[in-house]
Tab-separated table of C-alpha atoms in Angstrom:
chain	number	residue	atom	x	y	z
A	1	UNK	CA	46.454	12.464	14.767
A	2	UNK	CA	48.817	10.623	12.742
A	3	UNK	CA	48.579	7.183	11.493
A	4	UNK	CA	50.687	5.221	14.029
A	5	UNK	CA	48.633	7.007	16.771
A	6	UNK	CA	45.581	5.542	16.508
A	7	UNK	CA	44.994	4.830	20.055
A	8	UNK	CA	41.973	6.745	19.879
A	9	UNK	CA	39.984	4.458	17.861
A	10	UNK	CA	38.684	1.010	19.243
A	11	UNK	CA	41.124	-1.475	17.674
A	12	UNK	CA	39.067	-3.039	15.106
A	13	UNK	CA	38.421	0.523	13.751
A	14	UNK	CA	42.530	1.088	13.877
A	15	UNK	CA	43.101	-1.464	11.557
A	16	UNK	CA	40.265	-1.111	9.496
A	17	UNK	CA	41.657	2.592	9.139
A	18	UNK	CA	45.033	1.274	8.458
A	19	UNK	CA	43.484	-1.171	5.692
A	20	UNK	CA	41.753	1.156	3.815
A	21	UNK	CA	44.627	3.736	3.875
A	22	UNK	CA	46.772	0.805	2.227
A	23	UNK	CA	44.250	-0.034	-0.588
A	24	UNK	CA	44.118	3.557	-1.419
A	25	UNK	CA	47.398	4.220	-2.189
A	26	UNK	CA	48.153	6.399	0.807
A	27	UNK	CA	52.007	5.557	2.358
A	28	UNK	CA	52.740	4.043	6.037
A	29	UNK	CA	53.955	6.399	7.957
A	30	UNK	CA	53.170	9.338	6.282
A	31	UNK	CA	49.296	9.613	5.992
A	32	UNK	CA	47.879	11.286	8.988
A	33	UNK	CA	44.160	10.434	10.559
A	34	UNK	CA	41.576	13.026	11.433
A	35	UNK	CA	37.806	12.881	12.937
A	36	UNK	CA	34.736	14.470	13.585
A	37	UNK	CA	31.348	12.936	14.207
A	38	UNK	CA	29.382	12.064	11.026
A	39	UNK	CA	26.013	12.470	11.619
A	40	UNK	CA	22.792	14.843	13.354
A	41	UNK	CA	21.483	13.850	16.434
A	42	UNK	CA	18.480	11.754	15.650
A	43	UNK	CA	19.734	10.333	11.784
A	44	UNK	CA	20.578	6.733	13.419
A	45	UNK	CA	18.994	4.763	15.554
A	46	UNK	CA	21.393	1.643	15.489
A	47	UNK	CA	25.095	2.717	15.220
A	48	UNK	CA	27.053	5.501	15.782
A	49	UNK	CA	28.997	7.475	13.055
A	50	UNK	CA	32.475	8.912	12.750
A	51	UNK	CA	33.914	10.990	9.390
A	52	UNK	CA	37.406	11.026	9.215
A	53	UNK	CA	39.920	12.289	6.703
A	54	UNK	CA	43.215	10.553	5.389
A	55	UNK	CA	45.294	12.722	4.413
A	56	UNK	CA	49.210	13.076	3.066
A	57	UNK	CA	50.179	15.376	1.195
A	58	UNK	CA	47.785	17.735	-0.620
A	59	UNK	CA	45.749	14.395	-1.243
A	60	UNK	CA	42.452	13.848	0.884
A	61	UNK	CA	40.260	10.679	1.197
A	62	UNK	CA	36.845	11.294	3.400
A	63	UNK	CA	34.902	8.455	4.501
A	64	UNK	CA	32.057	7.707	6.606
A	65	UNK	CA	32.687	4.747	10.040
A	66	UNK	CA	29.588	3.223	11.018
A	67	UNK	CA	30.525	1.758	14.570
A	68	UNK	CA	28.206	-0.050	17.050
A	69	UNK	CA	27.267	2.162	19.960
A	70	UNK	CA	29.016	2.208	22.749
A	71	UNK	CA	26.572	1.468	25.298
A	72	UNK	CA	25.723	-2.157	26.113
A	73	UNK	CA	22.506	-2.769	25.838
A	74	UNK	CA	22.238	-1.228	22.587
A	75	UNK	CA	25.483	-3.194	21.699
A	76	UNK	CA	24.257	-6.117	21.694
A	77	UNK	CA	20.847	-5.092	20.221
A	78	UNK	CA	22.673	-4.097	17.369
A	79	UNK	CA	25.848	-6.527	16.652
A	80	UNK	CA	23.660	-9.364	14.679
A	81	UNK	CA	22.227	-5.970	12.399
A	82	UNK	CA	25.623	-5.132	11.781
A	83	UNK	CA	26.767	-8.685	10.708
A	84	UNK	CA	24.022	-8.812	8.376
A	85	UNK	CA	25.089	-5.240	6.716
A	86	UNK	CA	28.751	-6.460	6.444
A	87	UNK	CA	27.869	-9.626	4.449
A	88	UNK	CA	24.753	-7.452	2.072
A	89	UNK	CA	28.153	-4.878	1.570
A	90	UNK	CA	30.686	-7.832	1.017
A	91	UNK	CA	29.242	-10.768	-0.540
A	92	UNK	CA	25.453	-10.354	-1.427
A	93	UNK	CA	25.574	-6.619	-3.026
A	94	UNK	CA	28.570	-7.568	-4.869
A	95	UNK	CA	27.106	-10.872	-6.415
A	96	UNK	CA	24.117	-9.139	-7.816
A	97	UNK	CA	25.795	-6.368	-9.555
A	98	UNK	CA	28.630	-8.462	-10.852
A	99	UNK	CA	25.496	-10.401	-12.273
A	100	UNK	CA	24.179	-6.701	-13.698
A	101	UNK	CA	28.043	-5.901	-15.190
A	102	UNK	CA	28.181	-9.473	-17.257
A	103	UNK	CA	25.257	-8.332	-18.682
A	104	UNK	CA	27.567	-5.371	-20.455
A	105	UNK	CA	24.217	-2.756	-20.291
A	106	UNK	CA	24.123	-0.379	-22.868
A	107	UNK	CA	25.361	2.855	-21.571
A	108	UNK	CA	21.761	4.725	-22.242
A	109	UNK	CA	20.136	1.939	-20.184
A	110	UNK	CA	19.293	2.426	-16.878
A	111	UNK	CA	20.993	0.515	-13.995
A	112	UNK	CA	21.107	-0.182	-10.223
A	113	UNK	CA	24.006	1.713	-9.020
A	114	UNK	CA	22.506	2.922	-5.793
A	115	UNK	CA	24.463	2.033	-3.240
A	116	UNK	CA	27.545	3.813	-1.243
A	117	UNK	CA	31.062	2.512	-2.291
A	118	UNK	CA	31.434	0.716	0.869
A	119	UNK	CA	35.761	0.421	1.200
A	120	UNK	CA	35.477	-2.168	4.642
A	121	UNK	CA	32.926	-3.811	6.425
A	122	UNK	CA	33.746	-6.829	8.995
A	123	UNK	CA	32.290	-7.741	12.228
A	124	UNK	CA	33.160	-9.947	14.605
A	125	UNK	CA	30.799	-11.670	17.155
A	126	UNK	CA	33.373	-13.403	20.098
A	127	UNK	CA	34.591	-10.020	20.173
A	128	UNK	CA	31.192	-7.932	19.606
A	129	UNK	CA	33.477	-5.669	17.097
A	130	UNK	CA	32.058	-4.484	14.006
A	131	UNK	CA	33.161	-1.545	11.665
A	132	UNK	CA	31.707	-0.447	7.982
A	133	UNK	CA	33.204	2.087	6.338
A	134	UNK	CA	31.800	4.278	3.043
A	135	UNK	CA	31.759	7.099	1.170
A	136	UNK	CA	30.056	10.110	2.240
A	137	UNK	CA	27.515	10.859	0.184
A	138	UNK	CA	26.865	14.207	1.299
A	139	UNK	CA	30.582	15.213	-0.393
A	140	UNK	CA	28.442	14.736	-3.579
A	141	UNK	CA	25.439	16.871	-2.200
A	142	UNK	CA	23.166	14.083	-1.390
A	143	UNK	CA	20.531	14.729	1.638
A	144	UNK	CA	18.364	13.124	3.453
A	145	UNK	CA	14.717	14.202	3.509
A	146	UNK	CA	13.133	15.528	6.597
A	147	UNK	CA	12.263	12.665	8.088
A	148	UNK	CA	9.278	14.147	10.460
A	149	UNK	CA	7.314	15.179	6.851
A	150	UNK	CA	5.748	13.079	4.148
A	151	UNK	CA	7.787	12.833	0.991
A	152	UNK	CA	5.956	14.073	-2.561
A	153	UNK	CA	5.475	12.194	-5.628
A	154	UNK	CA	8.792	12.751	-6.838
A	155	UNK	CA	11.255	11.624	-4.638
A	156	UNK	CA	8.627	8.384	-3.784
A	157	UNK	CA	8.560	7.919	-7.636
A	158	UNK	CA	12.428	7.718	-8.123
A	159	UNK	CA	12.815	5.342	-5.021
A	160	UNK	CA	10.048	3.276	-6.691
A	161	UNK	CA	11.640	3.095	-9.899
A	162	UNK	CA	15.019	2.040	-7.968
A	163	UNK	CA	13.302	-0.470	-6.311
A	164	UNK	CA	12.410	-2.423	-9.227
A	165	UNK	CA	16.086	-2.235	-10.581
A	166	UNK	CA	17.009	-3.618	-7.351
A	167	UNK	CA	14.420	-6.851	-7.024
A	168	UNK	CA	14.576	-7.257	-11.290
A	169	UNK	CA	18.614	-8.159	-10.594
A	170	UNK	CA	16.910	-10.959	-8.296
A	171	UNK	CA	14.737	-12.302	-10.729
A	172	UNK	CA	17.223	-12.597	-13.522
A	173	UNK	CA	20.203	-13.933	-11.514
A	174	UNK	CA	18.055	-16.889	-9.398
A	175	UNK	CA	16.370	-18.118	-13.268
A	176	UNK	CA	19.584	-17.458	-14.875
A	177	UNK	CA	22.350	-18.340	-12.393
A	178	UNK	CA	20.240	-20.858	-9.714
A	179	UNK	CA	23.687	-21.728	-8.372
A	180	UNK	CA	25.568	-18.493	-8.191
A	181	UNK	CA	22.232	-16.533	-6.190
A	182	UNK	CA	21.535	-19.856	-3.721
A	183	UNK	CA	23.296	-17.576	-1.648
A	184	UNK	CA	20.688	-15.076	-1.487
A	185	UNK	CA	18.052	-17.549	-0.579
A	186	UNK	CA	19.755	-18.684	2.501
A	187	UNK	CA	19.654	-13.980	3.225
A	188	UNK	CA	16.587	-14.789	5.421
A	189	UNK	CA	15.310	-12.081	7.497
A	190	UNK	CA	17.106	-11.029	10.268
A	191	UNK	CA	13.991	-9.906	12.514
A	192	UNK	CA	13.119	-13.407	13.693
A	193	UNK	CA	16.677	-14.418	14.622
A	194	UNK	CA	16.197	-11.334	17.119
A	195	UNK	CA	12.982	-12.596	18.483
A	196	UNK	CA	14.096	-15.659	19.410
A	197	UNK	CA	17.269	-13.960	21.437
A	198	UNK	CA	14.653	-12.211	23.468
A	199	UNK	CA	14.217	-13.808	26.372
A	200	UNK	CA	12.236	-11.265	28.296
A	201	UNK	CA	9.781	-11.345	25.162
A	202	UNK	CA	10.261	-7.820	24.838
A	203	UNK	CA	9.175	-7.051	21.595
A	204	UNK	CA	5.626	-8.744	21.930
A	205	UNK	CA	4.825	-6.241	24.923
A	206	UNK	CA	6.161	-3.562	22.714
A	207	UNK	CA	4.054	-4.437	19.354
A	208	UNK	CA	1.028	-5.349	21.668
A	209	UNK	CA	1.254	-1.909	23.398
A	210	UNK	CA	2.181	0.395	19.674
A	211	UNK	CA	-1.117	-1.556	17.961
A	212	UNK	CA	-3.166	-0.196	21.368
A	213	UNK	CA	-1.740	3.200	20.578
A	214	UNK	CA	-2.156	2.846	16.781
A	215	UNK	CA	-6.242	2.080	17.697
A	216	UNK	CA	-6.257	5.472	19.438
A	217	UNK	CA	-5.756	6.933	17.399
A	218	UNK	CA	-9.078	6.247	15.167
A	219	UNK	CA	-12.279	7.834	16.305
A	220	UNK	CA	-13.908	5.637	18.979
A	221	UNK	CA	-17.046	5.192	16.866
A	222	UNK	CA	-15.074	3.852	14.128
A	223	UNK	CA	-15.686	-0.139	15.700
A	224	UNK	CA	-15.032	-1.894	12.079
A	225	UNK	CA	-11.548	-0.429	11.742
A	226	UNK	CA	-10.914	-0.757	15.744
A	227	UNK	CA	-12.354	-4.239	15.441
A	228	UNK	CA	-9.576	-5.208	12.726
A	229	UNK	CA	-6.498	-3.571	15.055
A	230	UNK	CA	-8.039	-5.477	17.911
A	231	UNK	CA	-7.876	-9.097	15.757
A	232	UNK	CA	-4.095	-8.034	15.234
A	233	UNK	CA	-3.182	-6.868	18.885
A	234	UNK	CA	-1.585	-10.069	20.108
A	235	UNK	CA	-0.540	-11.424	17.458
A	236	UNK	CA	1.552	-8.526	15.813
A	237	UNK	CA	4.992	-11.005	16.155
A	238	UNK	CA	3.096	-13.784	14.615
A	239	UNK	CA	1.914	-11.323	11.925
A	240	UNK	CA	5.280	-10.116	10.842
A	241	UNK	CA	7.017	-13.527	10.956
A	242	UNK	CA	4.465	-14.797	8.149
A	243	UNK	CA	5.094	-11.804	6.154
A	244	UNK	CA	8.391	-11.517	6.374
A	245	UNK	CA	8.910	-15.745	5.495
A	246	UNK	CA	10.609	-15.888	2.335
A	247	UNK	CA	9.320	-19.407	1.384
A	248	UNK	CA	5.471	-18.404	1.744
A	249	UNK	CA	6.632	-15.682	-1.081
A	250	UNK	CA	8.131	-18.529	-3.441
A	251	UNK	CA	8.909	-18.394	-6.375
A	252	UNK	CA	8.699	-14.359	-6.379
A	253	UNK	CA	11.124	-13.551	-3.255
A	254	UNK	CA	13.829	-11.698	-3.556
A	255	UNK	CA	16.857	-9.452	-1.879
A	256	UNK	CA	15.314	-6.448	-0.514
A	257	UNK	CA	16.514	-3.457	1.035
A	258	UNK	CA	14.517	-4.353	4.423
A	259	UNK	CA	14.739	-0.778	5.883
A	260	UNK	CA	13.078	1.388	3.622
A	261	UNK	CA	12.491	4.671	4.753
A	262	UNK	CA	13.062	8.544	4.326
A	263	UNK	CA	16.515	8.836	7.060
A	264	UNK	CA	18.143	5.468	5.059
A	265	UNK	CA	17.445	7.398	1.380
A	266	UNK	CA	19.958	10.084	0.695
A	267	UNK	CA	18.746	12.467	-2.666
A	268	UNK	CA	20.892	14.157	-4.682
A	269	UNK	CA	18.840	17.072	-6.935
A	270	UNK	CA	18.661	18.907	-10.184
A	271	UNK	CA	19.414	22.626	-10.993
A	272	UNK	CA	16.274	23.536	-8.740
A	273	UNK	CA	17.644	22.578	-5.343
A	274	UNK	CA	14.041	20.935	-5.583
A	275	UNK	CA	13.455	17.907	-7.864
A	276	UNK	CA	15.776	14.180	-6.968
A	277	UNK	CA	17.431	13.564	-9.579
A	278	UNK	CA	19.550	10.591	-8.078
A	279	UNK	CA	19.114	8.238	-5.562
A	280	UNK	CA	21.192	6.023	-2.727
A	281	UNK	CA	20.192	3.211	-0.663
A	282	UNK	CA	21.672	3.248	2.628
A	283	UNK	CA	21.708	1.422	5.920
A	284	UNK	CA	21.554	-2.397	4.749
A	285	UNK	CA	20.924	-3.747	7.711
A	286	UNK	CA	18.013	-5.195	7.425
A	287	UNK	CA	18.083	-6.295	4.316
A	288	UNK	CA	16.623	-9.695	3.365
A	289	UNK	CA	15.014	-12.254	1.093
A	290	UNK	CA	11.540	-12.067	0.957
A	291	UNK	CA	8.452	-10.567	-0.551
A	292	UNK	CA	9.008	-7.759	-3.113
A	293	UNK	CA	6.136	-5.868	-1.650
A	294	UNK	CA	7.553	-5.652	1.505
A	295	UNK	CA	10.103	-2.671	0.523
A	296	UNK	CA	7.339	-0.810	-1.269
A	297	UNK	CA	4.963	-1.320	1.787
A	298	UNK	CA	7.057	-0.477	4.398
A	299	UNK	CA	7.973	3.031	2.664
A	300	UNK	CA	4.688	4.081	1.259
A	301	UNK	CA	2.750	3.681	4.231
A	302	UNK	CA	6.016	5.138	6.134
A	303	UNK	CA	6.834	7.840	4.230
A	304	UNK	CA	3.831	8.948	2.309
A	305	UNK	CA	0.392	10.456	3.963
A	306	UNK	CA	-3.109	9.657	3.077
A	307	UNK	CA	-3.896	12.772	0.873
A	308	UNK	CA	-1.080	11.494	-1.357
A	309	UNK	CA	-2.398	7.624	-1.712
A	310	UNK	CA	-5.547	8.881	-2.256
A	311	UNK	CA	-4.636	9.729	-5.732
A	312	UNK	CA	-0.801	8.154	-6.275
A	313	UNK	CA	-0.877	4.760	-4.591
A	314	UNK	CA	-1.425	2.632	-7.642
A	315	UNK	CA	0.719	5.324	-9.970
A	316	UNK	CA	3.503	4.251	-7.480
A	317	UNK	CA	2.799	0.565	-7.908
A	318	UNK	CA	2.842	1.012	-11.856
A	319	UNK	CA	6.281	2.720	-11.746
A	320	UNK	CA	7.871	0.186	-9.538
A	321	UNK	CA	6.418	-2.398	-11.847
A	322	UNK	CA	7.269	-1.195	-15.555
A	323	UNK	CA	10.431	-0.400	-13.727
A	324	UNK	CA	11.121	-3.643	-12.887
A	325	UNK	CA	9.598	-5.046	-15.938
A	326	UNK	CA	12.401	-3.036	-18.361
A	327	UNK	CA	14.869	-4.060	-16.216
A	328	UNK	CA	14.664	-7.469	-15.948
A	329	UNK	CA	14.038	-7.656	-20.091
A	330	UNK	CA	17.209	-5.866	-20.319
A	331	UNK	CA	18.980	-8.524	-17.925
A	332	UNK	CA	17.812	-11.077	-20.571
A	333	UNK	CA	14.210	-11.677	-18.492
A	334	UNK	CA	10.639	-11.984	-19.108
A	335	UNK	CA	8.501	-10.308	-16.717
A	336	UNK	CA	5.576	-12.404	-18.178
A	337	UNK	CA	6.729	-15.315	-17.100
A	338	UNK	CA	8.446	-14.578	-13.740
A	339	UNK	CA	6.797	-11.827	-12.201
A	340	UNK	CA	3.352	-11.357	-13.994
A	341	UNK	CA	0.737	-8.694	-12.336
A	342	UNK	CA	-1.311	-11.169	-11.075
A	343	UNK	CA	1.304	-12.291	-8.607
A	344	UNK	CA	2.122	-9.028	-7.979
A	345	UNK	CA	-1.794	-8.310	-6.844
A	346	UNK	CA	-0.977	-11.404	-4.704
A	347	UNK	CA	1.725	-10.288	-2.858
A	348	UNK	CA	0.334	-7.680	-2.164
A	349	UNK	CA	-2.906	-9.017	-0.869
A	350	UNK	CA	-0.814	-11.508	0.909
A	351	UNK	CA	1.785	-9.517	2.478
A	352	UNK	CA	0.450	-5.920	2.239
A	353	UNK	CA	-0.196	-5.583	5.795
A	354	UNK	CA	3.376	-5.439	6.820
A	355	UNK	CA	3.303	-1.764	5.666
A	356	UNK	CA	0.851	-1.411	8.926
A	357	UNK	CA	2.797	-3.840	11.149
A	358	UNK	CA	5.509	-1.594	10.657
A	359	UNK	CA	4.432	1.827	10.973
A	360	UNK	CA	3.042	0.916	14.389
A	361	UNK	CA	6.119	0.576	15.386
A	362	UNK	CA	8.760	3.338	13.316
A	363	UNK	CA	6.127	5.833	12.678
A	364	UNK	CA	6.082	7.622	16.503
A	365	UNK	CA	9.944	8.014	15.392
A	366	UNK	CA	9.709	9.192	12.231
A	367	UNK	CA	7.032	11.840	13.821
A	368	UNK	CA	8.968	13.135	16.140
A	369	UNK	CA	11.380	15.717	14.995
A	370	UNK	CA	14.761	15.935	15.658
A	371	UNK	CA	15.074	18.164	18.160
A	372	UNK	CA	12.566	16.248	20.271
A	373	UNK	CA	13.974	12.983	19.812
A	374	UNK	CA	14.538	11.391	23.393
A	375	UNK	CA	18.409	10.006	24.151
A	376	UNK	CA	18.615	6.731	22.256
A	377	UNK	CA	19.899	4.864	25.248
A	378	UNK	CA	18.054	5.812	27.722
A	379	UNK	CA	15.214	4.914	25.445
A	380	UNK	CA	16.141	1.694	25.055
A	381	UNK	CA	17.446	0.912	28.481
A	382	UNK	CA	13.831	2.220	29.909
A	383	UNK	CA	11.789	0.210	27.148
A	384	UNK	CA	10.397	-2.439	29.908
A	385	UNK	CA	9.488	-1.532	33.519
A	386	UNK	CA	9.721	-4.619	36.043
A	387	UNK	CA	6.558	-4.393	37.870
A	388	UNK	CA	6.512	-7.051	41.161
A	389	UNK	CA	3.330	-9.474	39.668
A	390	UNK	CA	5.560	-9.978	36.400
A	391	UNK	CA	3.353	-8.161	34.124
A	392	UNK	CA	6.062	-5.914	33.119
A	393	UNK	CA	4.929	-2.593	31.479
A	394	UNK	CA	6.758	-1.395	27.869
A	395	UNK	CA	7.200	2.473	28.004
A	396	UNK	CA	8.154	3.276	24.497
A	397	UNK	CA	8.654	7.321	24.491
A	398	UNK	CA	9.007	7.998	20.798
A	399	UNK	CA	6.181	10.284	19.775
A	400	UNK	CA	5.070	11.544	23.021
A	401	UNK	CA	5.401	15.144	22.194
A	402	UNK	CA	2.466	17.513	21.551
A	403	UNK	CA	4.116	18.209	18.310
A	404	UNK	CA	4.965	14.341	17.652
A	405	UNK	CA	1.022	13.544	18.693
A	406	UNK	CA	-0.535	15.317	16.141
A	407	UNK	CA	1.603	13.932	13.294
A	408	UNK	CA	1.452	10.634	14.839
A	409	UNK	CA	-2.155	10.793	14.933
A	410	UNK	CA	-2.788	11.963	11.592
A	411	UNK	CA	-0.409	9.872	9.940
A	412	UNK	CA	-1.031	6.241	11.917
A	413	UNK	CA	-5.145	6.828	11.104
A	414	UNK	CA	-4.760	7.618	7.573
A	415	UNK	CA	-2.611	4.524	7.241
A	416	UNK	CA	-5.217	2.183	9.121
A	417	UNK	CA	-7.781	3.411	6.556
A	418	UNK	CA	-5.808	2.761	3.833
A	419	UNK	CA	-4.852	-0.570	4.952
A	420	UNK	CA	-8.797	-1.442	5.112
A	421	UNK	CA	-9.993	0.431	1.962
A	422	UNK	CA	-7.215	-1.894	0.379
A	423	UNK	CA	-7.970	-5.192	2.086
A	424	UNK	CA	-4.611	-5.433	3.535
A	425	UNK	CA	-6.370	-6.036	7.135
């Protein structure tokens, strides 16, 4: 297709094409546009991707187009996610590692750097249009792991380590710069906005029925554990609201990541094929202020298993800490005096259950493999069933699979002990 043909392409995407062609150098008229689809079935839940190549001459430019889905109900389930990813791409990512460049790092020193070049984003509500367009990573042999199995201590270990680059830039810009990062602060979390544009209160049903399954899965002698699911059972909304408030994490909150697991981490590896050796962050669209904990939370109890807890939980904790802790000295910080351990123990106390809120609802995804994943919109369309006495019924079929079951069972257990032997819950 050439580039004055690009009927083909919604029209926001057209001229977000055109845009991008223009800041690259490539010439009007003479560049021509190719696709393909950019992803697996079952590596995004919440927009739909499209590679395409620019190319004129014997020069080639391949990006990555993250559009929202074409089906409505998952259109406008998605459009306020992908507002929030355009501004973390535009305005908030940009602020905090022009902060990080000021700082003129020595070369040897470690940085945060791990995040997609991201060319375009813009969305636009009136019109529900949104585009964001990147780099694709996998050009450089980054991967994805496998969502459906626990990660090892490596690849957890360099995501930890990231993480504290990423929430040190926080802590040095909003002592250092108040003015410049009062931005960030007003980056609240994006989950409550969607709650209160539910007006069939959806996503109560939902959490209410995912912490009945998540009980289910623990042996039914087990009444302490069962006992502390049941205390959470109705109130799972009201649970991740406090956790997720960024003022009740004063004065340690921070810009997070917000969606941190295994399909929005890409890898790229050493010599082996086998150990990460670099790391990107992708999929901002949840990203917020908040807790610190909350990233680390959300993928450990994700992403990891029980076994591995058992003996790496707090060796995970310790790397994201001294990780941030060198950082933020380097950025002309004290971790002493902004972030001391004892805080950290409190956040964690204070916020640690979100790793559980969570996981009762992403981990009967993340168990099921690919090529059992239901269609995404028929999913979603057939989430709530109407029943005539109005006590509508949430169907949620993620994890249903004898396959999915096992892993779901397994994994969702171990995490409820852990959450308990920790006094999370």
């Amino acid at each position: 297709m050439s580039a004055n043909q690009n009927t083909a392409f919604p029209r926001c995407f057209s001229g977000a094409l055109k845009e991008v062609a223009r800041e690259q150098g490539f010439t009007e008229g003479l560049y021509r546009l190719e696709s393909e689809s950019g992803s697996k079935f079952g590596d995004g839940f919440a927009g739909d991707l499209v590679k395409v190549f620019i190319r004129e001459g014997d020069r080639e430019l391949v990006i990555l187009c993250k559009l929202l889905p074409e089906n409505e109900t998952r259109k406008q389930q998605g459009i306020s996610l992908f507002a929030r990813e355009t501004v973390a791409y535009m305005q908030i990512l940009p602020l905090l590692l022009k902060f990080q460049d000021e700082k003129a790092l020595a070369k040897h020193l470690p940085r945060f750097d791990n995040v997609p070049r991201c060319y375009y984003a813009k969305t636009t509500l009136d019109s529900m249009e949104s585009v964001v367009i990147m780099e694709d990573l996998r050009l450089q042999a980054y991967r994805m792991w496998d969502k459906a199995n626990p990660v090892d201590f490596e690849h957890a270990r360099l995501l930890m380590a990231t993480l504290g680059r990423l929430h040190a830039l926080s802590f040095a810009m909003k002592d250092q710069q108040p003015e410049e990062f009062a931005q960030c602060r007003e980056f609240t979390d994006p989950m409550t906005k969607m709650l209160a544009l539910d007006p069939k209160k959806t996503f109560p049903k939902m959490a209410a029925s995912m912490c009945r399954r998540a009980i289910d899965t623990l042996e039914k002698d087990d009444t302490y554990r069962r006992g502390k699911l049941e205390l959470l059972q109705d109130r799972c909304v009201q649970e991740i609201e406090a956790c997720v408030d960024a003022n009740a994490a004063e004065p340690y909150a921070v810009i997070g990541h917000g969606d941190c697991w295994s399909n929005n981490v890409m890898f790229q590896y050493a010599e082996d094929n086998q150990t990460p050796s670099k790391i990107k962050l992708i999929d901002w669209q949840l990203s917020r202020y908040g807790s610190p904990v909350l990233d680390l939370v959300y993928f450990i109890f994700n992403c990891t298993d029980e076994e591995m807890r058992s003996h790496s939980y707090q060796r995970l904790l310790s790397i994201y800490y001294q990780s941030l802790s060198e950082h933020l000295h380097n950025l002309g910080g004290d971790v002493e005096r902004q972030f001391p351990r004892s805080a950290f123990r409190e956040q964690l106390k204070k916020f640690g259950r979100y790793g559980l809120l969570i996981a009762m609802l992403i981990l009967p995804m993340i168990c099921t493999p690919n090529d059992e994943l239901p269609d995404t919109n028929k999913a979603m369309e057939g989430l709530v069933k109407e029943n005539p006495d109005g006590d509508d019924e949430v169907h949620f079929e993620y994890g249903t699979t004898e396959k999915a079951a096992i892993r779901y069972q397994k994994r969702m257990s171990g995490c409820i002990r852990d959450m308990v032997r920790l006094g999370y819950i």
